Coordinates of C-alpha atoms and ligand atoms in Angstrom, one line a residue:
Chain M
M1 CA 64.1 49.9 82.8
K2 CA 67.2 50.0 84.9
H3 CA 68.9 53.2 85.7
F4 CA 72.7 53.8 86.3
L5 CA 74.7 57.0 86.6
L6 CA 77.6 58.0 84.6
D7 CA 79.9 60.6 85.9
V8 CA 80.7 63.4 83.3
D9 CA 84.6 63.6 83.9
E10 CA 87.1 66.5 83.3
R11 CA 87.0 66.4 79.7
G12 CA 83.4 67.3 79.5
V13 CA 80.1 65.6 78.4
N14 CA 80.9 65.1 74.7
R15 CA 84.1 63.4 75.7
T16 CA 82.6 61.4 78.2
L17 CA 79.9 60.2 75.9
A18 CA 82.3 59.6 73.4
S19 CA 84.1 56.8 75.5
F20 CA 80.7 55.6 76.7
L21 CA 79.8 54.9 73.1
E22 CA 83.0 53.6 72.3
R23 CA 82.7 51.1 74.7
L24 CA 79.3 50.1 73.1
V25 CA 81.0 49.4 70.0
S26 CA 84.2 47.7 71.3
D27 CA 82.3 45.5 73.5
G28 CA 80.3 44.4 70.3
M29 CA 77.0 45.8 71.3
A30 CA 76.8 47.8 68.0
G31 CA 78.9 47.4 64.9
A32 CA 78.0 50.9 63.8
L33 CA 76.6 54.6 65.4
L34 CA 74.4 57.0 63.8
V35 CA 74.9 60.3 66.2
P36 CA 75.1 64.0 65.8
K37 CA 78.7 65.1 65.3
D38 CA 79.9 68.9 64.6
T39 CA 81.3 69.5 61.1
A40 CA 84.7 70.9 61.2
S41 CA 83.5 74.6 61.0
G42 CA 81.5 73.9 63.8
K43 CA 78.6 75.4 62.0
A44 CA 76.4 72.6 61.7
A45 CA 75.7 69.1 63.8
V46 CA 74.8 66.6 61.3
M47 CA 73.7 63.0 61.8
T48 CA 76.9 61.0 61.2
L49 CA 77.1 57.2 60.6
I50 CA 80.2 56.0 62.3
K51 CA 82.1 52.7 61.6
S52 CA 85.4 53.3 63.0
P53 CA 85.5 53.5 67.0
G54 CA 88.3 56.0 66.7
E55 CA 86.0 58.3 64.8
I56 CA 83.8 58.7 67.8
K57 CA 85.8 60.8 70.2
N58 CA 84.3 64.4 68.2
I59 CA 80.7 63.6 68.4
N60 CA 78.4 66.0 69.8
P61 CA 75.3 64.2 70.9
F62 CA 73.5 66.6 72.7
A63 CA 73.9 69.4 70.3
P64 CA 70.5 71.5 70.3
V65 CA 69.8 71.1 66.7
S66 CA 68.1 68.8 64.5
P67 CA 68.7 69.7 60.8
V68 CA 66.6 66.8 59.7
N69 CA 64.1 64.4 61.5
A70 CA 66.6 61.7 61.8
A71 CA 63.8 58.9 61.5
R72 CA 63.9 60.0 58.0
I73 CA 67.6 58.8 57.8
V74 CA 67.1 55.6 59.4
S75 CA 64.2 54.9 57.0
D76 CA 66.8 55.6 54.3
L77 CA 69.5 53.1 55.9
T78 CA 66.8 50.5 56.0
I79 CA 64.3 51.1 53.2
T80 CA 65.7 48.1 51.2
G81 CA 66.4 45.7 54.0
V82 CA 68.2 44.9 57.2
P83 CA 71.7 46.3 58.1
G84 CA 74.3 43.4 58.4
E85 CA 75.1 44.6 62.1
K86 CA 73.6 46.4 64.7
V87 CA 73.3 50.2 64.3
G88 CA 72.7 52.2 67.4
V89 CA 70.9 55.2 66.5
L90 CA 70.8 58.3 68.8
L91 CA 67.5 60.3 68.7
R92 CA 65.3 62.7 70.3
S93 CA 61.6 62.1 71.1
C94 CA 60.0 63.5 67.9
E95 CA 62.5 61.3 66.1
T96 CA 61.7 58.1 68.1
R97 CA 58.0 58.8 67.5
A98 CA 58.3 59.4 63.8
L99 CA 60.5 56.1 63.4
V100 CA 58.0 54.0 65.1
E101 CA 55.3 55.6 62.8
L102 CA 57.4 54.9 59.6
A103 CA 58.1 51.4 60.6
K104 CA 54.3 50.7 61.1
H105 CA 53.9 52.1 57.5
N106 CA 56.7 49.8 56.2
Q107 CA 58.9 52.5 55.6
A108 CA 61.6 51.8 57.8
N109 CA 63.0 48.2 59.5
L110 CA 63.7 48.2 63.1
E111 CA 65.5 44.9 63.2
N112 CA 69.3 45.4 63.8
I113 CA 68.5 49.0 64.9
I114 CA 69.2 49.8 68.5
I115 CA 67.0 52.9 69.2
M116 CA 69.2 55.1 71.8
G117 CA 67.2 57.9 73.2
M118 CA 68.1 61.3 74.8
D119 CA 66.6 64.0 76.7
C120 CA 65.5 67.2 74.6
L121 CA 64.5 70.5 75.8
G122 CA 64.3 71.9 72.3
T123 CA 66.1 72.8 69.3
L124 CA 67.3 75.7 67.4
D125 CA 66.9 76.4 63.9
P126 CA 69.9 75.0 62.1
V127 CA 70.7 78.9 61.2
D128 CA 70.7 80.0 64.5
Y129 CA 72.8 77.0 65.4
S130 CA 75.4 77.9 63.0
E131 CA 75.5 81.5 64.1
V132 CA 75.9 80.9 67.9
N133 CA 78.0 77.5 67.9
D134 CA 82.0 77.7 68.0
P135 CA 84.0 75.0 66.5
G136 CA 84.7 72.4 69.3
G137 CA 82.1 74.4 71.3
N138 CA 80.3 73.5 74.4
L139 CA 77.0 74.9 73.5
A140 CA 75.0 71.6 74.4
E141 CA 77.0 71.6 77.9
E142 CA 76.2 75.3 78.4
W143 CA 72.7 74.6 78.1
M144 CA 72.5 71.4 79.7
E145 CA 74.3 72.9 83.0
V146 CA 71.6 75.5 83.5
S147 CA 68.8 73.5 82.7
A148 CA 70.0 70.5 84.6
E149 CA 69.9 72.8 87.7
G150 CA 66.3 73.2 87.2
E151 CA 66.2 76.7 85.6
Y152 CA 63.7 76.9 82.8
R153 CA 65.1 78.6 79.4
E154 CA 63.9 78.7 76.2
E155 CA 66.9 80.5 74.6
I156 CA 70.6 79.6 74.1
R157 CA 73.0 82.6 73.7
G158 CA 70.1 84.9 72.8
K159 CA 68.7 82.5 70.3
S160 CA 65.0 81.0 71.0
I161 CA 64.4 77.2 70.6
R162 CA 62.0 76.4 67.6
R163 CA 58.4 77.5 68.3
V164 CA 57.2 73.9 68.2
C165 CA 59.7 72.7 70.6
S166 CA 58.5 75.5 73.0
A167 CA 55.1 73.6 72.9
C168 CA 56.5 70.0 73.3
S169 CA 56.2 68.2 76.7
H170 CA 58.2 65.2 75.2
V171 CA 61.6 65.7 77.0
E172 CA 62.4 61.7 77.3
A173 CA 62.6 59.9 73.9
D174 CA 59.9 56.9 74.0
H175 CA 61.2 53.4 72.6
A176 CA 64.7 53.5 73.6
A177 CA 66.6 50.4 74.4
L178 CA 69.3 52.9 76.1
H179 CA 68.3 56.4 77.0
L180 CA 70.7 59.2 77.9
G181 CA 69.1 61.5 80.5
W182 CA 70.5 65.0 82.0
V183 CA 67.5 67.1 82.7
G184 CA 67.4 67.6 86.6
L185 CA 70.9 65.8 87.4
G186 CA 73.1 68.9 88.2
G187 CA 74.9 68.8 85.0
K188 CA 77.6 66.7 86.4
Q189 CA 76.1 63.3 85.6
I190 CA 74.3 61.3 83.0
L191 CA 71.6 58.9 83.5
V192 CA 72.0 55.9 81.5
S193 CA 68.5 53.9 81.6
V194 CA 68.7 50.7 79.9
G195 CA 66.3 47.7 78.9
D196 CA 67.1 44.1 79.8
E197 CA 69.5 43.5 76.9
F198 CA 72.0 46.0 78.1
T199 CA 71.7 45.7 81.8
G200 CA 74.4 43.3 82.0
W201 CA 76.9 45.2 79.7
A202 CA 76.0 48.6 81.9
S203 CA 76.2 47.1 85.1
S204 CA 79.9 45.7 83.9
F205 CA 81.2 49.3 84.3
L206 CA 78.6 51.5 85.9
G207 CA 78.0 49.6 89.2
E208 CA 74.8 47.9 90.2
G209 CA 72.2 50.2 88.9
S210 CA 68.8 51.2 90.3
E211 CA 65.1 50.6 89.7
N212 CA 64.5 54.4 90.4
V213 CA 65.6 57.6 88.7
P214 CA 67.4 59.8 91.0
E215 CA 65.4 62.3 93.3
G216 CA 65.0 65.7 91.9
R217 CA 64.8 64.4 88.2
Q218 CA 61.0 63.6 88.1
Q219 CA 60.3 66.8 89.7
S220 CA 62.3 68.9 87.0
L221 CA 60.6 66.9 84.1
G222 CA 57.4 67.6 85.7
A223 CA 58.2 71.4 85.8
V224 CA 59.4 71.3 82.3
R225 CA 56.2 69.5 81.1
S226 CA 54.0 72.1 82.7
R227 CA 55.6 75.0 81.4
R228 CA 55.3 73.5 77.9
E229 CA 51.7 72.6 78.3
E230 CA 51.0 76.2 79.3
N231 CA 53.0 77.3 76.3
K232 CA 51.0 75.1 74.0
R233 CA 47.7 76.2 75.2
R234 CA 48.6 79.8 74.5
L235 CA 49.7 79.0 71.1
Y236 CA 46.9 77.0 70.3
D237 CA 44.6 79.7 71.4
E238 CA 46.4 82.1 69.2
F239 CA 46.6 79.9 66.2
N240 CA 43.1 78.8 66.4
D241 CA 42.0 82.3 66.0
R242 CA 44.3 82.7 63.1
T243 CA 43.1 79.5 61.3
R244 CA 39.5 79.4 62.0
S245 CA 38.1 80.5 58.8
V246 CA 39.4 79.9 55.3
E247 CA 40.0 83.7 55.1
S248 CA 42.1 83.5 58.1
L249 CA 43.9 80.5 57.0
L250 CA 44.6 81.9 53.6
K251 CA 46.4 84.8 55.6
E252 CA 48.7 82.4 56.9
I253 CA 49.2 80.4 53.8
S254 CA 48.8 82.7 50.7
R255 CA 52.6 83.5 50.5
C256 CA 53.4 79.7 49.9
I257 CA 55.7 79.7 46.9
K258 CA 55.0 75.8 46.5
C259 CA 58.5 74.9 46.7
Y260 CA 57.3 71.6 48.6
N261 CA 60.3 71.9 51.2
C262 CA 57.6 71.1 53.9
R263 CA 56.6 67.9 52.1
R264 CA 60.1 67.1 51.5
V265 CA 61.5 67.3 55.0
C266 CA 58.3 66.0 56.7
P267 CA 59.2 62.3 57.9
L268 CA 55.7 61.2 57.6
C269 CA 55.4 62.5 54.0
F270 CA 56.9 59.5 52.7
C271 CA 54.8 58.6 49.3
R272 CA 57.4 58.0 46.6
E273 CA 55.0 59.7 44.3
C274 CA 53.0 62.7 45.6
I275 CA 49.9 63.5 43.7
F276 CA 50.8 67.0 43.4
S277 CA 53.8 65.8 41.4
T278 CA 51.7 63.8 38.9
E279 CA 50.1 64.4 35.7
I280 CA 46.8 65.4 37.7
F281 CA 48.3 68.7 38.5
R282 CA 50.0 69.4 35.1
H283 CA 47.3 71.2 33.3
E284 CA 46.6 72.3 29.8
P285 CA 47.1 76.1 29.1
D286 CA 43.6 76.4 28.6
Y287 CA 42.4 75.0 32.1
Y288 CA 44.3 77.9 33.5
L289 CA 42.6 80.3 31.2
S290 CA 39.2 79.0 32.0
R291 CA 39.9 79.0 35.7
A292 CA 41.0 82.6 35.4
G293 CA 38.1 83.5 33.0
R294 CA 35.7 82.2 35.8
K295 CA 36.8 84.3 38.7
G296 CA 38.3 87.0 36.2
L297 CA 41.8 86.4 37.7
M298 CA 43.6 83.6 39.4
G299 CA 46.6 83.7 41.7
L300 CA 49.6 81.4 40.8
P301 CA 51.2 79.1 41.7
A302 CA 47.7 77.4 42.0
D303 CA 46.2 75.1 44.5
K304 CA 48.1 76.3 47.7
L305 CA 45.0 75.6 49.9
L306 CA 44.4 72.3 48.1
F307 CA 48.1 71.5 48.7
H308 CA 48.0 72.2 52.4
L309 CA 44.5 70.6 53.2
T310 CA 45.4 67.5 51.4
R311 CA 48.6 67.2 53.3
I312 CA 47.1 67.5 56.5
N313 CA 44.2 65.0 55.5
H314 CA 46.9 62.7 54.4
M315 CA 49.5 62.4 57.2
G316 CA 47.9 64.6 59.8
L317 CA 47.1 61.3 61.8
S318 CA 50.8 60.5 61.8
C319 CA 52.1 64.4 62.4
V320 CA 54.6 64.0 65.3
G321 CA 54.7 67.7 65.9
C322 CA 58.5 67.8 65.2
G323 CA 58.2 71.2 63.2
Q324 CA 60.7 70.4 60.5
C325 CA 58.1 71.8 57.9
E326 CA 58.2 74.9 59.5
S327 CA 62.0 75.1 59.8
A328 CA 62.4 74.4 56.0
C329 CA 59.7 77.0 54.6
P330 CA 61.2 79.8 53.0
V331 CA 58.6 82.0 53.6
K332 CA 58.3 81.3 57.2
I333 CA 54.7 80.0 57.3
P334 CA 53.9 78.7 60.8
L335 CA 53.1 75.1 59.7
G336 CA 54.6 73.3 62.6
I337 CA 52.1 74.6 65.1
I338 CA 49.2 74.7 62.6
F339 CA 50.1 70.7 61.6
K340 CA 50.4 69.9 65.2
M341 CA 47.3 71.3 66.2
A342 CA 45.4 70.0 63.4
G343 CA 47.0 66.9 63.6
E344 CA 46.3 66.2 67.3
R345 CA 42.4 67.2 66.8
L346 CA 42.3 64.3 64.1
Q347 CA 44.3 62.0 66.4
Q348 CA 41.7 62.5 69.1
I349 CA 39.0 61.4 67.0
F350 CA 40.6 58.0 66.8
D351 CA 42.0 58.1 70.2
Y352 CA 45.2 57.7 68.3
V353 CA 48.6 59.1 69.4
P354 CA 51.2 58.6 66.6
G355 CA 54.4 56.7 67.4
R356 CA 52.8 55.7 70.8
S357 CA 53.2 51.9 70.0
L358 CA 54.4 49.7 67.3
E359 CA 51.4 47.4 68.0
E360 CA 48.8 50.2 67.5
D361 CA 47.1 49.9 63.9
P362 CA 47.0 53.2 62.0
P363 CA 43.4 54.3 62.2
L364 CA 43.0 54.4 58.5
T365 CA 43.9 50.7 58.1
T366 CA 41.4 49.4 60.5
Y367 CA 37.4 49.8 60.5
R368 CA 35.5 50.8 63.9
E369 CA 31.7 51.4 63.4
H370 CA 31.7 54.0 65.9
E371 CA 34.3 56.1 64.7
L372 CA 31.6 56.8 61.6
E373 CA 29.0 58.4 64.0
P374 CA 27.9 61.8 63.3
R375 CA 30.0 64.2 65.3
Chain Z
M1 CA 38.4 64.5 56.6
K2 CA 35.4 66.4 57.7
A3 CA 37.1 67.3 60.9
A4 CA 40.0 68.5 58.9
L5 CA 37.9 70.7 56.7
E6 CA 35.5 71.8 59.4
M7 CA 38.8 73.1 61.5
F8 CA 39.4 75.5 58.8
G9 CA 35.9 76.8 58.4
I10 CA 34.6 74.5 55.3
E11 CA 31.3 73.2 55.7
K12 CA 31.2 69.5 56.3
E13 CA 27.9 69.2 54.6
R14 CA 29.7 69.5 51.3
V15 CA 31.3 66.1 51.8
W16 CA 29.5 62.9 51.9
F17 CA 30.5 59.4 52.5
R18 CA 27.9 56.8 52.2
F19 CA 28.3 52.9 51.8
I20 CA 25.9 51.8 49.3
S21 CA 25.8 48.2 47.9
A22 CA 25.8 47.5 43.9
S23 CA 22.5 45.9 44.7
E24 CA 20.9 48.9 46.3
G25 CA 20.1 50.9 43.1
K26 CA 17.3 52.6 44.8
L27 CA 19.2 53.7 47.9
F28 CA 21.8 55.1 45.7
A29 CA 19.2 57.3 43.6
Q30 CA 17.7 58.5 46.8
T31 CA 21.1 59.3 48.2
V32 CA 22.2 61.3 45.3
D33 CA 18.7 63.1 45.4
E34 CA 19.4 64.0 49.0
M35 CA 22.9 65.2 48.3
V36 CA 21.7 67.4 45.4
Q37 CA 19.0 69.0 47.6
T38 CA 21.6 69.8 50.4
L39 CA 24.2 71.2 47.9
K40 CA 21.5 73.4 46.2
R41 CA 20.5 74.6 49.6
L42 CA 24.0 75.6 50.7
G43 CA 24.5 77.2 47.5
P44 CA 28.2 77.7 45.4
N45 CA 31.0 77.1 47.4
P46 CA 32.2 80.5 48.6
L47 CA 35.6 79.4 47.9
K48 CA 34.9 79.4 44.3
N49 CA 35.2 83.3 44.2
K50 CA 38.9 83.3 45.7
W51 CA 41.3 83.9 43.3
E52 CA 44.2 83.5 45.5
I53 CA 43.6 79.9 46.5
Ligands
SF4_401 S1 58.0 74.9 52.5 FE1 56.5 77.0 52.7 S2 56.7 77.8 50.6 FE2 57.2 75.7 50.5 S3 55.5 74.6 49.8 FE3 55.7 74.1 52.0 S4 54.4 75.9 52.9 FE4 54.8 76.6 50.7
SF4_402 S1 53.7 68.0 59.2 FE1 55.5 69.1 60.1 S2 55.5 68.8 62.3 FE2 54.0 67.3 61.4 S3 55.5 65.6 61.2 FE3 55.5 66.7 59.2 S4 57.2 67.7 59.6 FE4 56.9 67.3 61.6

């Protein structure tokens, strides 16, 4: 990777980045872009597929909100084939990792997709974002400035970042052919890091570039990571106690209404037909009566525990800890931490990190004898 | 799968994975026997009595 510095001009971060990305399109490096853009009301920042360079100007690339894991959107875009031209997609770490995981499972096609990554220090719940962001607002910039100066914060205008984000140490996005960094750069510059195919292009207007990242950035990244590791340890200790027995797990999930939102938004729950939506779970009336008869009574909707255990079993090895499940849960079950924690433990057994590499086979598709040893 | 169940306090001895080839009838019978013995020892699954699962 080669590193270039892009100065933030007097129009601010968003306009500077808009000009930068406009150039990417007008120079023919990409035919379209998929980037976050505030809606007219400013109440939401949504992933937007932009074809016309003139429409790039109002983007909000660093908006601290992730209404859907955008890997899902890239999967939707490419599930039936390769886009006719290159699409540059701007993603944060949990999204690039989910995308690689999806590509490995044949749920996304990375041909003609340019992965553009960005620094992320966490995102707000979409509801909180819409409360505190104002139209044309500079929420991202505000947060960028304090964080860029090395101050560690977990809240923006009085709203805390999502709980899983506070336990996530992936600031930079992996697998990016072009990465936009801002942590540890003082707020007035953006670090553009590019792979071989963009080096010539970037040096045509950003100067010579360097093999090294500016001093101070590594230090800031290190500081954030250690704070996040500490948060994670604390949360895991707490949630270990809260889920170590079926009784305690039930305390967390018994208010589940089986709306399946968590399954719907999870980027890695990609089965077209989920077993819970099949005939297997459409029971005869007497089945319910006999089940209720066995215990004397029966809580409904049924099979909450089975649903969550099945989901952990099915996608735990691929869970990237994006926390979308938790954000989507109407009854606020702390799914993000539970799945991230359970997922990581399963991943350790196979020495597997989801989204780490395209070449690494998913553990359940390969057989290694030592994995079956008693533990 | 066993690891996932164990994490939430479900005994892993209740789930068995064995590879037995079609020609190993005796081994199959033996394994089932063992399985039955173990499950008898473990007793009924305590989850059975929970109405809210
Ligand atoms: S989103 Fe929440 S309530 Fe809905 S199925 Fe998932 S855990 Fe249950
Ligand atoms: S289970 Fe939750 S945290 Fe894990 S990948 Fe799915 S949505 Fe993200």
